[in-house]
Short mmCIF file of C-alpha atoms in Angstrom, two decimals:
data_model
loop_
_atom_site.label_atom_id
_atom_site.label_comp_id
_atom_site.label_asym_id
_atom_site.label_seq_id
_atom_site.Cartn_x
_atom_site.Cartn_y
_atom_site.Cartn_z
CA UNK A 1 0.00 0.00 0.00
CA UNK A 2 1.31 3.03 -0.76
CA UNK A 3 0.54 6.86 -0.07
CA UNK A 4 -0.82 8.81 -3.04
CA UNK A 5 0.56 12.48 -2.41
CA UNK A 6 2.71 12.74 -5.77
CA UNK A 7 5.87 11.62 -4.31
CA UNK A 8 4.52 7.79 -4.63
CA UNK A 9 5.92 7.11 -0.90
CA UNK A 10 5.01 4.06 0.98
CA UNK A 11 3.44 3.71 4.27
CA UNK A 12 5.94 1.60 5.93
CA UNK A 13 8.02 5.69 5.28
CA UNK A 14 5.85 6.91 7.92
CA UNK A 15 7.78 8.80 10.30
CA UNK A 16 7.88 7.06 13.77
CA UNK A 17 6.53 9.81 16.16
CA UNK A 18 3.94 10.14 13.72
CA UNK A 19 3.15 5.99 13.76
CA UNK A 20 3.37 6.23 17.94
CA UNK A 21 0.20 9.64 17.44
CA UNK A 22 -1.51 7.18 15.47
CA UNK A 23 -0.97 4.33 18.15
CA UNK A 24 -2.49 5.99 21.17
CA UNK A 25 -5.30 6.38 19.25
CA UNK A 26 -6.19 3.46 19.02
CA UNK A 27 -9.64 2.59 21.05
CA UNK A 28 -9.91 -0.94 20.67
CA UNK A 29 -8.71 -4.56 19.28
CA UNK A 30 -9.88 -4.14 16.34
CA UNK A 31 -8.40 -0.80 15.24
CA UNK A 32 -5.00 -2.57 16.58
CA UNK A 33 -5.77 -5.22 13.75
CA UNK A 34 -6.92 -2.86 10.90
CA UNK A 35 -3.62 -0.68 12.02
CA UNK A 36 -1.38 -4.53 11.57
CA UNK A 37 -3.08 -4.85 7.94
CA UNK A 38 -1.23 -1.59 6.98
CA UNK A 39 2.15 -2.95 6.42
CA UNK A 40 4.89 -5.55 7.87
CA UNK A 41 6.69 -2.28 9.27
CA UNK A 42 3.06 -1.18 11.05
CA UNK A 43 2.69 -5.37 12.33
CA UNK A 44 5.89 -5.29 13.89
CA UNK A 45 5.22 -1.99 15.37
CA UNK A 46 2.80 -3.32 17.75
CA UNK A 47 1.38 -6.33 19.43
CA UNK A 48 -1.24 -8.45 18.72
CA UNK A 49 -2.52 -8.21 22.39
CA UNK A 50 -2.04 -4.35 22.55
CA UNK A 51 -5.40 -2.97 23.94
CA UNK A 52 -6.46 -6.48 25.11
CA UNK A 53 -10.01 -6.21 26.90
CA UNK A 54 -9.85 -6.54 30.48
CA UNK A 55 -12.15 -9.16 31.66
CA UNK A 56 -14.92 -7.96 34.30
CA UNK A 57 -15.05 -10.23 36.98
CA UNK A 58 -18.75 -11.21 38.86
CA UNK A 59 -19.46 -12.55 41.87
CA UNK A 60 -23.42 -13.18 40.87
CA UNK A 61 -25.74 -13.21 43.82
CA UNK A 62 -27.98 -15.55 45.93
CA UNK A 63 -30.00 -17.85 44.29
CA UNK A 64 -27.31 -18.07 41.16
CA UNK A 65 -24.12 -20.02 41.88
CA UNK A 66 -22.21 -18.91 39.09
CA UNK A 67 -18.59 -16.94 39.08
CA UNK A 68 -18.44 -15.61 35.65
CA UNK A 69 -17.17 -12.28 33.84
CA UNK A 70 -17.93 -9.82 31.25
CA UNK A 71 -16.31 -9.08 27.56
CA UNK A 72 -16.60 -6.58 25.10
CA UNK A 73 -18.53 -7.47 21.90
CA UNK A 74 -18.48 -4.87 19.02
CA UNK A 75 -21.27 -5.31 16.14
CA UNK A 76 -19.45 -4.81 13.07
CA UNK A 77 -20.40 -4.45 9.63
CA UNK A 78 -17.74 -6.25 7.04
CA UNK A 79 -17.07 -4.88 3.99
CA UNK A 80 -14.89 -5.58 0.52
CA UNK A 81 -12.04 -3.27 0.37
CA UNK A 82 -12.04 -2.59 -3.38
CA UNK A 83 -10.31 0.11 -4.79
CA UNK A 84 -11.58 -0.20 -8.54
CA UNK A 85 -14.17 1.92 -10.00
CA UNK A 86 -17.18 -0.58 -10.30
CA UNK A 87 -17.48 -0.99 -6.89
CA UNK A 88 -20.86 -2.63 -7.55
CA UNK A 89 -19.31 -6.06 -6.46
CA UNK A 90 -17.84 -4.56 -3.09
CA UNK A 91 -21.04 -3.30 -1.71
CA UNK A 92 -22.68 -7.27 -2.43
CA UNK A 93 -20.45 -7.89 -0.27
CA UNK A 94 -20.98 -6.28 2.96
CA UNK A 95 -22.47 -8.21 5.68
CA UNK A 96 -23.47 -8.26 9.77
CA UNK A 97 -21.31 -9.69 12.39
CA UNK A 98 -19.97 -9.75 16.37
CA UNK A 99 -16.96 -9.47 17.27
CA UNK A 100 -15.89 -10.98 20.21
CA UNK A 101 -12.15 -11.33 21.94
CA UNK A 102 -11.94 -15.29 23.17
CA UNK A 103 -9.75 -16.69 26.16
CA UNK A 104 -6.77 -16.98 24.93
CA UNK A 105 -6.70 -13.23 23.15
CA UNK A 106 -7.58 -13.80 19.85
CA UNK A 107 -11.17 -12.77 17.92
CA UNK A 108 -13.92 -14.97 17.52
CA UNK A 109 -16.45 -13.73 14.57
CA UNK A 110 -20.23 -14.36 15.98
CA UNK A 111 -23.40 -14.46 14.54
CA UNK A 112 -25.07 -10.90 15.09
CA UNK A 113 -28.40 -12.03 16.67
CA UNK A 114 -26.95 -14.68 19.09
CA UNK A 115 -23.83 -15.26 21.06
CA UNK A 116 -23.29 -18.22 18.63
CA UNK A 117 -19.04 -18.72 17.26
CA UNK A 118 -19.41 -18.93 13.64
CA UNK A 119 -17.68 -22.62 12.90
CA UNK A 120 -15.28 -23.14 10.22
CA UNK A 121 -15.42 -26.82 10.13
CA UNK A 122 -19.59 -26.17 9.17
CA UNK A 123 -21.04 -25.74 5.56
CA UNK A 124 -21.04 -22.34 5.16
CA UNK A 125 -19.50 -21.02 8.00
CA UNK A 126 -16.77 -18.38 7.79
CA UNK A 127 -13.40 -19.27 6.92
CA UNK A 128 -10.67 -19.59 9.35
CA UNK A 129 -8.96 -15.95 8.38
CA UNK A 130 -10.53 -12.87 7.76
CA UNK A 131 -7.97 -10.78 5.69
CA UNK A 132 -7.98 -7.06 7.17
CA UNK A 133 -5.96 -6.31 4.02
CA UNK A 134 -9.05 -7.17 1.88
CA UNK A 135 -12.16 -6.89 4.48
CA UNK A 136 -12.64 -3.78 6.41
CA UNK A 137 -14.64 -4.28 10.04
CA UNK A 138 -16.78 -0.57 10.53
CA UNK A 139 -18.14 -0.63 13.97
CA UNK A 140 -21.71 -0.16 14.53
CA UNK A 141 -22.16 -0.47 18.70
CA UNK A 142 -20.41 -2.29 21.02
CA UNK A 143 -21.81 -4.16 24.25
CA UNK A 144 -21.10 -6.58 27.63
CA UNK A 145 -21.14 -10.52 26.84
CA UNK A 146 -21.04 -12.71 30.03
CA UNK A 147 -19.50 -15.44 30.26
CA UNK A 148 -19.75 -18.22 32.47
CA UNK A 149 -16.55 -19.14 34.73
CA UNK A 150 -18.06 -21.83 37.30
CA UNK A 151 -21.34 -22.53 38.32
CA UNK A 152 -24.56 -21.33 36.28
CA UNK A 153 -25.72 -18.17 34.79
CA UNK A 154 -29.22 -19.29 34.40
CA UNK A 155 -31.79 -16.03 34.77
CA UNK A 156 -28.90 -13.50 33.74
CA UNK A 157 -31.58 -11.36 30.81
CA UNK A 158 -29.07 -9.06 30.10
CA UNK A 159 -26.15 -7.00 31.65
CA UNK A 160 -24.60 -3.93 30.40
CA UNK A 161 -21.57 -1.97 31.73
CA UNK A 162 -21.27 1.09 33.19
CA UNK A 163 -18.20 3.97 33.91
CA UNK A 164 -18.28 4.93 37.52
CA UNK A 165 -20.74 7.50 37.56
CA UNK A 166 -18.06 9.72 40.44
CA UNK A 167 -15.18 9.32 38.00
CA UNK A 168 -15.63 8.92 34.09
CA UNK A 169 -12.02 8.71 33.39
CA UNK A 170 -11.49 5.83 35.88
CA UNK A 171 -11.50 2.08 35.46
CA UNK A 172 -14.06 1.70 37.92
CA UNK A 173 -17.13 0.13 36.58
CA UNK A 174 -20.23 -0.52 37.65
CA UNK A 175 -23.12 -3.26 35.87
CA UNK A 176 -27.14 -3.38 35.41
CA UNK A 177 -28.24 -6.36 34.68
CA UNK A 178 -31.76 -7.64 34.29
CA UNK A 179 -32.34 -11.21 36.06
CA UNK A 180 -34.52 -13.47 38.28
CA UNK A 181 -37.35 -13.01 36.04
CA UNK A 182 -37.39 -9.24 35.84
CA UNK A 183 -35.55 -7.74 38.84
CA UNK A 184 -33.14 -4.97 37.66
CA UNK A 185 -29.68 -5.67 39.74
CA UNK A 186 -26.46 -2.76 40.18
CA UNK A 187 -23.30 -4.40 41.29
CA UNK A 188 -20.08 -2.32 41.50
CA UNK A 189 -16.49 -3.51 40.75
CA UNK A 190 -15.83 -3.25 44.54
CA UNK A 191 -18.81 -4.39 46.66
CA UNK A 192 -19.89 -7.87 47.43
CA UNK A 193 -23.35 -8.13 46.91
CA UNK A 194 -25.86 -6.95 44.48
CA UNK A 195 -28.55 -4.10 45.08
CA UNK A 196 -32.31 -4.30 43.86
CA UNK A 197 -32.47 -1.11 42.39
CA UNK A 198 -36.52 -1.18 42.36
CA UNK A 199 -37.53 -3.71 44.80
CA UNK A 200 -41.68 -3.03 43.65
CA UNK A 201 -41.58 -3.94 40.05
CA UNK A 202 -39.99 -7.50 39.07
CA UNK A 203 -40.79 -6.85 35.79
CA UNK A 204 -38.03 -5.26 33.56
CA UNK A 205 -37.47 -6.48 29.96
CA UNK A 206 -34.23 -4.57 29.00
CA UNK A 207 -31.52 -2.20 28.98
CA UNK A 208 -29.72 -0.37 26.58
CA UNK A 209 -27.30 2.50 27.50
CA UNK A 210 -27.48 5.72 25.56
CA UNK A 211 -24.81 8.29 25.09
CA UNK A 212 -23.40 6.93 28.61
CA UNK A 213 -27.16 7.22 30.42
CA UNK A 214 -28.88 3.92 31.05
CA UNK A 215 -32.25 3.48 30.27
CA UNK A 216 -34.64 0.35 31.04
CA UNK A 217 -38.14 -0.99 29.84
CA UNK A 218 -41.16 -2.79 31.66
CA UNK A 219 -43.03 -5.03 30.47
CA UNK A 220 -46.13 -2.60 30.96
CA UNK A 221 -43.75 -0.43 28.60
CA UNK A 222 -42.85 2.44 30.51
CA UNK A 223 -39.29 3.93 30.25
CA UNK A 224 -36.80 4.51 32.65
CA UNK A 225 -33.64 6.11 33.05
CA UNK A 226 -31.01 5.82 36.21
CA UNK A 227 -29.61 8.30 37.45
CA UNK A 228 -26.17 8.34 39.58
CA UNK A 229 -28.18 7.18 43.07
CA UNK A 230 -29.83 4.89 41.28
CA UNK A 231 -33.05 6.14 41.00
CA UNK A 232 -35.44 5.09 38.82
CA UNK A 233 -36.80 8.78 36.89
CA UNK A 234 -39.80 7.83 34.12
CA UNK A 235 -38.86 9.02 30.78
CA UNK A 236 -42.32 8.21 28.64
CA UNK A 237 -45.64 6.92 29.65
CA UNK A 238 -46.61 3.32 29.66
CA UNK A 239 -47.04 1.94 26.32
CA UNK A 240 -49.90 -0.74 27.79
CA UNK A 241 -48.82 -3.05 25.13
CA UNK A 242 -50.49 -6.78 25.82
CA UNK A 243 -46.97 -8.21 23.83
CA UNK A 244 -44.74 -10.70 25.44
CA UNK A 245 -41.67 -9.44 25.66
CA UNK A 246 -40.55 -5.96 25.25
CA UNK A 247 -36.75 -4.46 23.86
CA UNK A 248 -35.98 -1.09 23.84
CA UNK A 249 -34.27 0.25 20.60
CA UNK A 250 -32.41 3.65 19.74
CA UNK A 251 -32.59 4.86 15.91
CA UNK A 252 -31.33 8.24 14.96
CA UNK A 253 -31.66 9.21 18.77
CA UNK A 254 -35.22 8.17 18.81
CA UNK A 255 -36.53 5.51 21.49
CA UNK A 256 -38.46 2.31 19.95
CA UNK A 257 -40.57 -0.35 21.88
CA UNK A 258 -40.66 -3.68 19.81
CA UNK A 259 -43.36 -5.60 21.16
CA UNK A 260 -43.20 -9.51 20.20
CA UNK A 261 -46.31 -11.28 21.19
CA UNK A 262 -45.79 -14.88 21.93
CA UNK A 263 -47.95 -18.05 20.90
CA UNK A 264 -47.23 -19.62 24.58
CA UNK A 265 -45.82 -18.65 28.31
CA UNK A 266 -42.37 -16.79 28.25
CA UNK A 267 -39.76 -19.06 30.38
CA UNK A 268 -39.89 -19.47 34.13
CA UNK A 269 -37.84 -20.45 36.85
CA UNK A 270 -38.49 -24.01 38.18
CA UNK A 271 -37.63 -24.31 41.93
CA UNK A 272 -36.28 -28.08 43.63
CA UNK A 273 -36.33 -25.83 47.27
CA UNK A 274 -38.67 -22.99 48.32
CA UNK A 275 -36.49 -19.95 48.20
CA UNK A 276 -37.77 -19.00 51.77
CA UNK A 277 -36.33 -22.43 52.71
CA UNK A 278 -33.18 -22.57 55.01
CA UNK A 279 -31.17 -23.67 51.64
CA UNK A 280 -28.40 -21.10 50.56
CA UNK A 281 -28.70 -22.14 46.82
CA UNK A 282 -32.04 -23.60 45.76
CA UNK A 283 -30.97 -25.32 42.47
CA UNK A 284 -32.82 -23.77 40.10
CA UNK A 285 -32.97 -24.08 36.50
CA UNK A 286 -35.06 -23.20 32.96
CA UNK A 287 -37.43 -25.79 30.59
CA UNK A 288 -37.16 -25.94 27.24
CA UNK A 289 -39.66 -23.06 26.24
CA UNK A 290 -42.01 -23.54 23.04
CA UNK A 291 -43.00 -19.94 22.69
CA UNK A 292 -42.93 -18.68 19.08
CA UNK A 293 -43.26 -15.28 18.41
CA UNK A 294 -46.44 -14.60 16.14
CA UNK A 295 -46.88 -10.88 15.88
CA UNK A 296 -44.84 -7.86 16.10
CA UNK A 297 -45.66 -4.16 16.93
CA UNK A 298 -42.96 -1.33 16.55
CA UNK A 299 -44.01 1.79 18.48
CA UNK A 300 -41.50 5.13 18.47
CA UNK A 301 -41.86 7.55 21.58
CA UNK A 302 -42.55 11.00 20.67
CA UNK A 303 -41.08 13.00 23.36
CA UNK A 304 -42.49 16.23 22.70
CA UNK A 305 -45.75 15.04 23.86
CA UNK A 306 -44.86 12.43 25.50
CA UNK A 307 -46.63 9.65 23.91
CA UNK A 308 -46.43 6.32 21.91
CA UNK A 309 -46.66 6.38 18.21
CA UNK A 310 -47.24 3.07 16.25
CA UNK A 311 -45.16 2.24 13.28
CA UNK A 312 -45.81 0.61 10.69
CA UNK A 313 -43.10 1.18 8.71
CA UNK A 314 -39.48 1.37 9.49
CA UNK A 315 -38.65 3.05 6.00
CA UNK A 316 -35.03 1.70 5.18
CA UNK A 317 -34.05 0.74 8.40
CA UNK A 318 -33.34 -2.47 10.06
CA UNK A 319 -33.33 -3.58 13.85
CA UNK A 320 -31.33 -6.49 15.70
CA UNK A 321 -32.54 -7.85 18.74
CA UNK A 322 -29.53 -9.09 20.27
CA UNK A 323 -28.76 -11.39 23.11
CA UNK A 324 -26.07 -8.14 23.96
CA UNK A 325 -27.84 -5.47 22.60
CA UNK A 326 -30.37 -4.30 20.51
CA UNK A 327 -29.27 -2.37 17.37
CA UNK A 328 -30.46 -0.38 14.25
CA UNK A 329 -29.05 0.35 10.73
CA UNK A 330 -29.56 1.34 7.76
CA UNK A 331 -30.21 -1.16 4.37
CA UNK A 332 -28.57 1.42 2.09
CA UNK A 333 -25.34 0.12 4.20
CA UNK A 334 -26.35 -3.24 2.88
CA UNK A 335 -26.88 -2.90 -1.15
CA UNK A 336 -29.56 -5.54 -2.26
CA UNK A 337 -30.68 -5.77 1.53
CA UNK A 338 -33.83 -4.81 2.47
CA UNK A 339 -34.87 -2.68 5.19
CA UNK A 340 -38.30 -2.36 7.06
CA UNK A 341 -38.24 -5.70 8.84
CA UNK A 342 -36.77 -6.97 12.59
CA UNK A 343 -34.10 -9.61 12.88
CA UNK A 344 -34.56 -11.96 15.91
CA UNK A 345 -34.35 -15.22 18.01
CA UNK A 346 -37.38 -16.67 19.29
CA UNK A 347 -37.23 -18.14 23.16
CA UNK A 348 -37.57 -21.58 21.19
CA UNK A 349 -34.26 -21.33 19.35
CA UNK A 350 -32.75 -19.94 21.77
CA UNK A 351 -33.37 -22.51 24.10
CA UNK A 352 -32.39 -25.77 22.01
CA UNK A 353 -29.26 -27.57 22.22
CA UNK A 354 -26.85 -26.75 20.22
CA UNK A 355 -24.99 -24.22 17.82
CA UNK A 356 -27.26 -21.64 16.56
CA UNK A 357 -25.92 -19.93 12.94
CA UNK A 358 -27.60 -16.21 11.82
CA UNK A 359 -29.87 -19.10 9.58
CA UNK A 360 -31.57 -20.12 13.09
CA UNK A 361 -32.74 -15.97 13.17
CA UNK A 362 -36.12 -15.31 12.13
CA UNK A 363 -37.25 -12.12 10.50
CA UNK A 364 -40.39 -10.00 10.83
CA UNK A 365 -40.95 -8.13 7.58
CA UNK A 366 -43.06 -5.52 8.90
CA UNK A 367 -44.56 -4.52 5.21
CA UNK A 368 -46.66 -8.02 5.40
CA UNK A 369 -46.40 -9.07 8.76
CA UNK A 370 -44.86 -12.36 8.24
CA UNK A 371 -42.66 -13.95 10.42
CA UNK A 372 -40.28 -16.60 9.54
CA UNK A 373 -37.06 -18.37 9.69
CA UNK A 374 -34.14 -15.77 7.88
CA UNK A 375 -33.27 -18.68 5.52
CA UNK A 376 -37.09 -18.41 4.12
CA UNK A 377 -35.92 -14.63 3.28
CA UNK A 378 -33.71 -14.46 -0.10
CA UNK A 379 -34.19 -10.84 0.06
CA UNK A 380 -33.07 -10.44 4.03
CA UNK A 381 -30.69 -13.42 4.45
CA UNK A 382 -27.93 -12.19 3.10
CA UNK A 383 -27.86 -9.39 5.77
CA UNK A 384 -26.42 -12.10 8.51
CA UNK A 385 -23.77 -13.96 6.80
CA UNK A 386 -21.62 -13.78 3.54
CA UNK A 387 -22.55 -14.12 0.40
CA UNK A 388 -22.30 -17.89 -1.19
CA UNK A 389 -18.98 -16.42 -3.86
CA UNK A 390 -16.90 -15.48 -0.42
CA UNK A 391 -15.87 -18.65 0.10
CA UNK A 392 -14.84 -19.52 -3.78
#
């Protein structure tokens, strides 16, 4: 590669202080592997595990036996570096993925609606490299995975990190997490136990954290955000949806309530000891759940007047209801995509034994209201893994 300023010098000419400005900027692993696929000079330069992820250790509370710890996952959208003029075959190329760093340092590639590792040794799975040189990762959002150490993390919704809210700039952390059926937990880095932030309402259905403010969702719809004592404030009405299972979505700096209604019971705990019992640790665990999803209602918050709005259209756009995070973008990103319609994972899928791929997703194309598996979409399936002339 080599710079274009007249003087046809190459990159690897790059003056060292300027190489060590371009170093500290450098926010995360994968700008440290887009900055290796410059040049051999730029590889050498720096290491592999430069700006490794520190791993967020959690000590989850009473009735959970679980020790277990939180990584970063970026959503990323992969596209063909290609320089030519037609860059009509470039853009078919472009497609959704996670990002994940593994145990040993290295990054996994995940599918984008589950926590799933995409397998090489599968049909149609990704290939064991992904050439930085010819792919380029651009980040869309990045979010908390947790991963189990010991024990079980059965109950665990959804966690998301949080800065210390006395000191930004500080490695202190602090994490919301939505379990035991709907509580909403805080634990900071240093304390022992968890705290019930609302000990009224055991009925939360997610998080999401929005230019560094968290905000949460009930299942009667009503928003939420927390401030730095932990107070619940309301930020919109109740939506009184009758749906299942509620995730809250930011678009363009708009709020969205997706409500999925379910054809059966969403899961619930089964108890071997009554929790008011003498036993420390009731074992506890989760049936296979059957529930489908069978309709799906979008609704954006207006906050000028403070009131729902139901959508029936999401123009171009496209949302992701992730096991990490819920995300939106834009089909024009995706050329041949389609937009309007809501990627997911039922509580069935999600439930079964064994790998899940982005074809175990289902879709809701919001322009006719069906619902089905991804790989029933030609027009949307594309969207969550490469297209078939990748891997020739």
């Amino acid at each position: 590669m080599e710079v274009d300023d007249g003087n046809n010098h190459s990159w690897a000419d790059l003056p060292e202080e300027l190489l060590e400005m371009i170093r500290k900027r450098l926010d995360s692993r994968i700008d440290v592997y887009r900055f290796r696929a410059v040049c051999t000079s730029w590889r050498s330069s720096i290491s592999l595990f430069y700006k490794q992820s520190p791993r967020v250790p959690l000590k989850l509370p009473k009735p959970i036996r679980a020790h277990a710890y939180l990584s970063q996952v970026t959503v990323c959208r992969v596209e063909l570096v290609d320089d030519s003029e037609d860059s009509s075959s470039s853009s078919s190329m472009t497609w959704l993925t996670k990002v994940e760093e593994s145990t040993y340092g290295d990054i996994q590639l995940l599918a984008p609606v589950s926590n799933r590792q995409l397998r090489t040794d599968s049909p149609g799975m990704m290939p064991k490299m992904l050439n930085l040189l010819n792919f380029r990762l651009v980040e869309i959002t990045k979010a908390c995975s947790l991963k189990l150490a010991s024990g079980s993390p059965h109950g665990i919704n959804k966690v998301v990190l949080l800065p210390s809210s006395t000191n930004r700039n500080t490695n202190e952390y602090g994490v919301l997490a939505i379990f035991h059926e709907g509580k909403l937990g805080y634990w900071r880095f240093d304390e022992e136990e968890w705290k019930f932030i609302d000990e009224t309402n055991f009925h939360y259905d997610d998080i999401i954290v929005y230019r560094g403010q968290a905000y949460v969702v009930d299942r009667l719809g009503t928003v939420y955000w927390i401030d730095s004592s932990l107070n619940l404030i309301q930020y919109s009405p109740p939506l009184y949806g009758c749906g299942s299972q509620k995730s809250l979505v930011e678009s363009d700096g708009d709020f969205y309530v997706v409500d999925r209604f379910f054809d059966g019971e969403r899961r619930t705990w089964n108890e071997l000891h009554n929790l008011s019992s003498d036993v420390a640790y009731p074992h506890r665990y989760l049936p296979l759940c059957r529930a489908k999803t069978v309709s799906i209602k979008v609704y954006k918050l207006d906050e000028e007047w403070g009131t729902w709005v139901n959508i029936s259209s999401l123009g171009d756009k496209v949302f992701v209801l992730g096991n990490e995070c819920s995300f939106s973008v834009s089909a024009r990103e995706f050329s041949g995509r389609e937009g309007n319609c809501i990627y997911f994972i039922d509580p069935f899928d999600a439930s079964r034994h064994g790998e899940l791929s982005g074809r175990d997703a289902r879709v809701c194309d919001l322009s006719s209201g069906r619902i089905s598996k991804v790989a029933n979409f030609p027009g949307h399936s594309c969207m969550l893994w490469p297209p078939s002339n990748f891997y020739c």
